[in-house]
Short mmCIF file of C-alpha atoms in Angstrom, two decimals:
data_model
loop_
_atom_site.label_atom_id
_atom_site.label_comp_id
_atom_site.label_asym_id
_atom_site.label_seq_id
_atom_site.Cartn_x
_atom_site.Cartn_y
_atom_site.Cartn_z
CA MET A 1462 141.13 89.89 112.78
CA GLU A 1463 141.11 88.62 116.60
CA LYS A 1464 138.45 89.41 118.89
CA ARG A 1465 138.78 90.18 121.68
CA LYS A 1466 138.12 88.25 124.65
CA GLY A 1467 135.17 91.47 126.50
CA ASN A 1468 133.19 90.47 123.64
CA HIS A 1469 132.76 87.48 125.05
CA PRO A 1470 131.06 87.20 128.43
CA PRO A 1471 131.22 84.37 130.88
CA GLY A 1472 128.53 82.13 131.60
CA ASP A 1473 127.23 83.33 134.78
CA MET A 1474 126.92 86.91 134.19
CA ALA A 1475 125.99 88.23 137.39
CA GLY A 1476 122.09 86.28 137.09
CA TYR A 1477 121.01 87.14 133.51
CA GLU A 1478 120.18 85.00 131.05
CA ILE A 1479 121.34 85.97 127.59
CA LEU A 1480 118.09 86.23 124.70
CA GLU A 1481 120.67 87.90 121.88
CA GLU A 1482 123.15 90.06 121.28
CA LEU A 1483 121.88 93.13 119.97
CA GLY A 1484 125.68 95.10 118.83
CA SER A 1485 129.27 95.07 119.32
CA GLY A 1486 132.04 97.41 119.02
CA VAL A 1487 136.07 96.91 119.15
CA THR A 1488 135.55 97.07 123.06
CA ALA A 1489 132.47 95.58 123.70
CA ARG A 1490 129.29 93.57 123.24
CA VAL A 1491 125.30 94.71 123.56
CA TYR A 1492 122.89 91.86 125.13
CA ARG A 1493 119.04 91.70 125.84
CA VAL A 1494 119.34 89.79 128.59
CA GLN A 1495 116.50 88.45 130.71
CA GLU A 1496 117.21 88.75 134.55
CA LYS A 1497 117.38 85.43 136.65
CA GLY A 1498 114.47 85.82 139.80
CA THR A 1499 112.53 88.47 138.34
CA GLY A 1500 111.65 87.70 134.48
CA ARG A 1501 112.50 91.51 133.61
CA VAL A 1502 114.10 91.76 130.24
CA CYS A 1503 117.18 94.44 130.51
CA ALA A 1504 120.84 95.54 128.54
CA LEU A 1505 123.86 94.41 129.06
CA LYS A 1506 127.04 95.48 128.14
CA TYR A 1507 130.39 92.92 128.43
CA SER A 1508 133.65 94.96 128.18
CA ASP A 1509 137.60 93.58 129.78
CA ASP A 1510 137.86 97.08 129.97
CA ALA A 1511 136.43 97.49 132.72
CA GLU A 1512 137.60 101.57 133.65
CA ARG A 1513 136.38 102.57 130.48
CA LEU A 1514 132.60 100.57 131.41
CA LYS A 1515 132.65 101.75 135.27
CA ALA A 1516 133.45 105.05 133.85
CA GLU A 1517 130.38 104.45 131.30
CA ALA A 1518 128.31 103.00 134.50
CA VAL A 1519 129.40 105.71 136.44
CA LEU A 1520 127.92 109.08 134.21
CA LEU A 1521 124.53 106.39 132.87
CA ARG A 1522 123.91 106.40 137.32
CA GLY A 1523 124.10 110.28 137.62
CA LEU A 1524 122.04 111.22 134.46
CA SER A 1525 118.06 111.65 134.82
CA HIS A 1526 117.19 112.71 131.58
CA PRO A 1527 114.49 110.85 129.00
CA CYS A 1528 116.74 110.04 126.59
CA PHE A 1529 118.43 108.31 128.06
CA PRO A 1530 118.69 104.68 128.89
CA ARG A 1531 118.08 104.42 133.01
CA TRP A 1532 121.22 102.85 134.68
CA MET A 1533 119.67 99.66 136.52
CA GLY A 1534 122.91 97.90 138.01
CA ASP A 1535 126.72 97.20 137.47
CA GLY A 1536 130.14 95.20 138.11
CA VAL A 1537 133.12 94.24 137.83
CA LEU A 1538 134.27 90.14 137.41
CA SER A 1539 137.60 88.27 136.96
CA GLU A 1540 137.41 88.81 133.19
CA GLY A 1541 135.68 92.36 132.71
CA ALA A 1542 132.93 94.73 133.46
CA TYR A 1543 129.47 94.81 132.65
CA LEU A 1544 126.69 97.42 132.96
CA VAL A 1545 123.02 96.26 133.62
CA MET A 1546 120.69 99.04 132.08
CA GLU A 1547 116.48 99.82 130.48
CA TYR A 1548 116.14 97.71 127.52
CA ILE A 1549 114.87 100.30 124.55
CA PRO A 1550 112.49 98.82 121.50
CA GLY A 1551 111.89 100.22 118.84
CA MET A 1552 114.61 100.04 115.32
CA THR A 1553 117.90 101.97 114.81
CA LEU A 1554 116.93 105.91 112.03
CA GLY A 1555 119.21 104.54 110.13
CA ARG A 1556 117.31 101.30 109.97
CA LEU A 1557 114.36 103.71 109.17
CA MET A 1558 116.13 106.13 106.75
CA ASP A 1559 116.52 102.62 105.02
CA LYS A 1560 112.63 102.87 104.00
CA TYR A 1561 113.05 107.14 103.21
CA PRO A 1562 116.21 107.51 100.59
CA ALA A 1563 115.03 110.45 99.28
CA GLY A 1564 114.77 112.25 102.90
CA MET A 1565 112.00 111.92 105.23
CA PRO A 1566 109.43 115.06 105.36
CA GLU A 1567 111.65 118.26 107.01
CA ARG A 1568 108.66 118.09 109.97
CA ALA A 1569 109.89 114.73 111.00
CA ALA A 1570 113.59 115.33 110.95
CA ALA A 1571 113.15 118.52 112.83
CA GLY A 1572 111.07 116.51 115.89
CA ILE A 1573 114.08 113.88 115.47
CA ALA A 1574 117.07 115.89 115.89
CA ARG A 1575 115.08 118.76 118.30
CA GLU A 1576 114.85 115.32 120.48
CA VAL A 1577 118.52 114.31 119.95
CA ALA A 1578 119.43 117.68 120.62
CA MET A 1579 117.18 118.15 124.22
CA GLY A 1580 119.13 115.61 125.07
CA LEU A 1581 122.87 116.20 124.64
CA ALA A 1582 121.52 119.77 126.08
CA CYS A 1583 121.46 117.88 129.47
CA LEU A 1584 125.35 116.47 128.61
CA HIS A 1585 126.23 120.42 127.98
CA GLY A 1586 124.00 121.68 130.40
CA SER A 1587 125.82 119.04 133.26
CA ARG A 1588 128.72 119.66 136.24
CA PRO A 1589 131.33 118.72 134.74
CA MET A 1590 130.08 119.29 130.73
CA TYR A 1591 129.74 116.33 128.82
CA VAL A 1592 130.28 115.67 125.19
CA TYR A 1593 129.06 113.02 123.52
CA ARG A 1594 131.12 112.96 120.53
CA ASP A 1595 128.88 110.29 118.22
CA ILE A 1596 126.03 111.06 117.19
CA LYS A 1597 125.22 109.12 114.38
CA ALA A 1598 122.24 107.26 113.61
CA ASP A 1599 123.19 103.79 114.58
CA ASN A 1600 122.72 105.17 117.98
CA VAL A 1601 119.46 106.82 117.70
CA MET A 1602 116.84 104.45 118.69
CA ILE A 1603 112.83 104.78 117.95
CA THR A 1604 110.68 103.68 119.65
CA PRO A 1605 106.92 101.91 118.60
CA GLN A 1606 105.19 105.07 121.01
CA GLY A 1607 107.45 107.13 119.18
CA ARG A 1608 110.29 108.93 122.13
CA VAL A 1609 113.99 109.01 120.51
CA ARG A 1610 116.39 107.89 122.36
CA LEU A 1611 119.99 107.98 122.64
CA VAL A 1612 121.89 104.70 123.03
CA ASP A 1613 125.72 104.26 123.58
CA LEU A 1614 127.32 106.61 125.49
CA GLY A 1615 131.62 104.79 125.68
CA ALA A 1616 132.61 107.92 123.39
CA VAL A 1617 131.49 110.07 126.02
CA CYS A 1618 133.63 113.00 127.90
CA ALA A 1619 134.20 115.31 130.16
CA ALA A 1620 134.70 118.45 127.61
CA GLY A 1621 138.43 119.26 127.44
CA ALA A 1622 139.43 116.61 129.44
CA GLN A 1623 140.49 113.53 126.62
CA GLY A 1624 141.39 116.23 123.29
CA LYS A 1625 144.63 113.46 122.65
CA VAL A 1626 142.27 110.45 122.33
CA ARG A 1627 140.10 109.73 119.12
CA ALA A 1628 136.35 108.85 119.41
CA GLY A 1629 133.92 108.93 116.99
CA THR A 1630 132.46 108.12 113.15
CA TYR A 1631 133.75 109.56 110.45
CA GLY A 1632 131.47 111.61 108.37
CA TYR A 1633 129.40 112.08 111.53
CA SER A 1634 131.35 114.06 113.79
CA ALA A 1635 133.78 116.81 113.34
CA PRO A 1636 136.73 117.56 112.40
CA GLU A 1637 138.36 118.43 115.38
CA GLN A 1638 137.34 114.91 117.17
CA PHE A 1639 140.34 113.63 114.12
CA TRP A 1640 142.82 116.37 115.13
CA ASN A 1641 145.97 115.31 117.98
CA GLY A 1642 145.88 117.70 121.23
CA ALA A 1643 142.69 120.05 119.54
CA ASP A 1644 139.51 120.78 122.01
CA ILE A 1645 136.47 118.32 123.20
CA SER A 1646 133.80 121.36 123.07
CA PRO A 1647 129.53 120.91 123.38
CA ALA A 1648 130.46 122.38 119.20
CA CYS A 1649 131.38 119.27 118.42
CA ASP A 1650 128.38 117.36 119.04
CA VAL A 1651 126.38 119.98 116.91
CA TYR A 1652 128.51 118.97 114.17
CA GLY A 1653 126.82 115.16 114.57
CA VAL A 1654 122.99 117.09 115.21
CA GLY A 1655 123.54 118.66 111.85
CA LYS A 1656 125.27 116.30 109.89
CA LEU A 1657 121.90 113.21 111.28
CA LEU A 1658 119.85 116.56 109.65
CA ALA A 1659 121.06 116.64 106.98
CA TYR A 1660 120.82 112.49 106.76
CA MET A 1661 117.41 112.26 107.15
CA LEU A 1662 116.93 115.29 104.57
CA THR A 1663 118.74 114.36 101.86
CA GLY A 1664 119.02 110.76 102.17
CA GLN A 1665 123.06 111.46 101.82
CA ASP A 1666 124.32 108.84 104.45
CA PRO A 1667 128.04 111.01 105.43
CA CYS A 1668 129.32 107.20 106.08
CA LYS A 1669 129.50 106.52 102.72
CA PRO A 1670 130.89 108.80 100.00
CA PRO A 1671 131.87 111.55 98.84
CA TYR A 1672 129.86 111.58 102.77
CA ASP A 1673 130.03 115.39 102.94
CA THR A 1674 130.67 118.90 101.28
CA GLU A 1675 131.55 122.05 102.34
CA ASN A 1676 128.33 123.69 102.53
CA TYR A 1677 126.03 120.96 102.72
CA CYS A 1678 122.99 120.34 100.63
CA CYS A 1679 123.08 123.88 99.85
CA ARG A 1680 121.19 123.09 97.04
CA HIS A 1681 118.65 120.43 97.61
CA SER A 1682 115.16 121.78 95.83
CA GLY A 1683 113.42 120.19 99.57
CA ILE A 1684 114.82 121.94 102.32
CA GLY A 1685 113.70 125.38 103.71
CA ARG A 1686 115.64 128.52 103.92
CA ARG A 1687 115.28 128.53 107.85
CA MET A 1688 116.38 124.78 108.20
CA GLN A 1689 119.37 126.13 105.18
CA ARG A 1690 120.46 128.67 107.77
CA LEU A 1691 120.64 125.81 111.25
CA LEU A 1692 122.89 123.79 109.16
CA GLU A 1693 125.03 125.82 108.16
CA HIS A 1694 126.18 126.74 111.76
CA CYS A 1695 125.91 123.70 113.01
CA LEU A 1696 128.16 122.61 109.77
CA TYR A 1697 131.19 125.01 109.85
CA THR A 1698 134.63 123.16 110.32
CA ASP A 1699 135.48 125.84 112.36
CA PRO A 1700 134.11 125.01 115.99
CA GLN A 1701 134.00 128.58 116.94
CA LEU A 1702 131.39 129.45 113.40
CA ARG A 1703 128.62 127.25 115.04
CA TYR A 1704 126.03 127.04 118.25
CA PRO A 1705 128.18 126.75 121.34
CA ASP A 1706 125.82 124.08 122.64
CA ALA A 1707 123.16 121.26 122.07
CA SER A 1708 120.68 124.54 124.33
CA PHE A 1709 120.75 126.27 120.55
CA LEU A 1710 119.44 123.50 118.44
CA VAL A 1711 116.05 122.89 121.26
CA SER A 1712 115.27 126.27 120.91
CA GLU A 1713 115.85 126.16 116.54
CA LEU A 1714 113.93 123.38 115.95
CA SER A 1715 110.90 124.04 118.05
CA ASP A 1716 108.27 123.34 116.61
CA PRO A 1717 104.25 124.03 117.94
CA GLY A 1718 103.25 121.59 115.17
CA THR A 1719 105.87 119.31 115.35
CA GLU A 1720 104.28 116.24 117.59
CA LYS A 1721 105.55 112.50 118.97
CA ARG A 1722 102.13 111.26 116.01
CA GLY A 1723 104.01 112.11 112.55
CA LEU A 1724 107.16 109.78 114.20
CA ARG A 1725 104.17 107.42 115.72
CA ASP A 1726 103.12 107.16 112.01
CA MET A 1727 106.14 106.37 110.81
CA PHE A 1728 107.02 103.98 112.93
CA ARG A 1729 103.88 101.87 112.24
CA LYS A 1730 104.46 102.99 108.44
CA PHE A 1731 107.36 101.16 108.29
CA THR A 1732 106.93 98.72 105.63
CA GLY A 1733 106.41 101.86 102.85
CA ASN A 1734 107.69 105.55 102.07
CA LYS A 1735 105.14 107.18 102.87
CA CYS A 1736 106.95 110.46 101.63
CA ARG A 1737 107.47 111.68 97.74
CA TYR A 1738 110.32 111.36 95.82
CA ARG A 1739 112.05 115.05 95.63
CA TYR A 1740 114.52 115.39 93.24
CA ILE A 1741 118.22 116.53 94.54
CA LYS A 1742 120.93 118.66 92.95
CA CYS A 1743 124.00 119.67 95.02
CA ILE A 1744 127.49 120.77 94.59
CA TRP A 1745 129.33 117.78 96.63
CA ARG A 1746 132.93 118.39 97.43
CA SER A 1747 134.64 116.00 100.02
CA GLU A 1748 135.08 118.62 103.10
CA TYR A 1749 136.97 114.63 104.14
CA GLU A 1750 139.70 114.25 101.80
CA ARG A 1751 140.35 117.96 102.28
CA ILE A 1752 141.36 117.87 105.99
CA PHE A 1753 142.33 114.20 106.37
#
């Protein structure tokens, strides 16, 4: 498939030197760059879809929650547009999960999900209300300090404003996100957090067959009843039966014993799986085969 020109920035990136490519999508690429003159290291997103990237820049500029990267600048060139933001070191949650094929400890998973929910609650509580739409392990960064950060706001939209535009990742995203004309609401993000949490608890990647079940991991031997109930209320096919927005998840996932130290230890011990392998017994039924 031919690559779009937006995937390749011009040689002069408005005073930034490209150090390495961090990731790419259909319309954009993200680079680690160094600002000429100051030596400051940043992340730069470049695309020929100028309108979409400008909208993302406006959104990021207005966010002040520590879960999201800080806006540092943006601009439009003849070939496209660019967005400069805080560079976040660390590893993606997807990479971390490679070392936890049987699932990570419940407290650590709940701590990560809670910090993600706190960032989403900021979007859901804004005016206008925004929906992230693309919760997945590769969009969650774990820093060396044990902080959880959400990156890539390219799919964010105002609630209900883009019901005819499909966006998201099969396996993670709510079913209604792939239905033309369906309302896009904060309940979509609640579903995504449920999938993310289920992945962390079981090691079963939602993007891989058999994708998911209607009663996700209802017979997993390592998940407590309270967490089972939370997953159930996140993963209903009917969005009206889920938690209304991420603020409810923050409350449900609160645990005075959850500490960032646990995430720091997981980061430092990344080279070895420190959790005991557990026997997983699930009855799988692909809801995506049923829906699509």
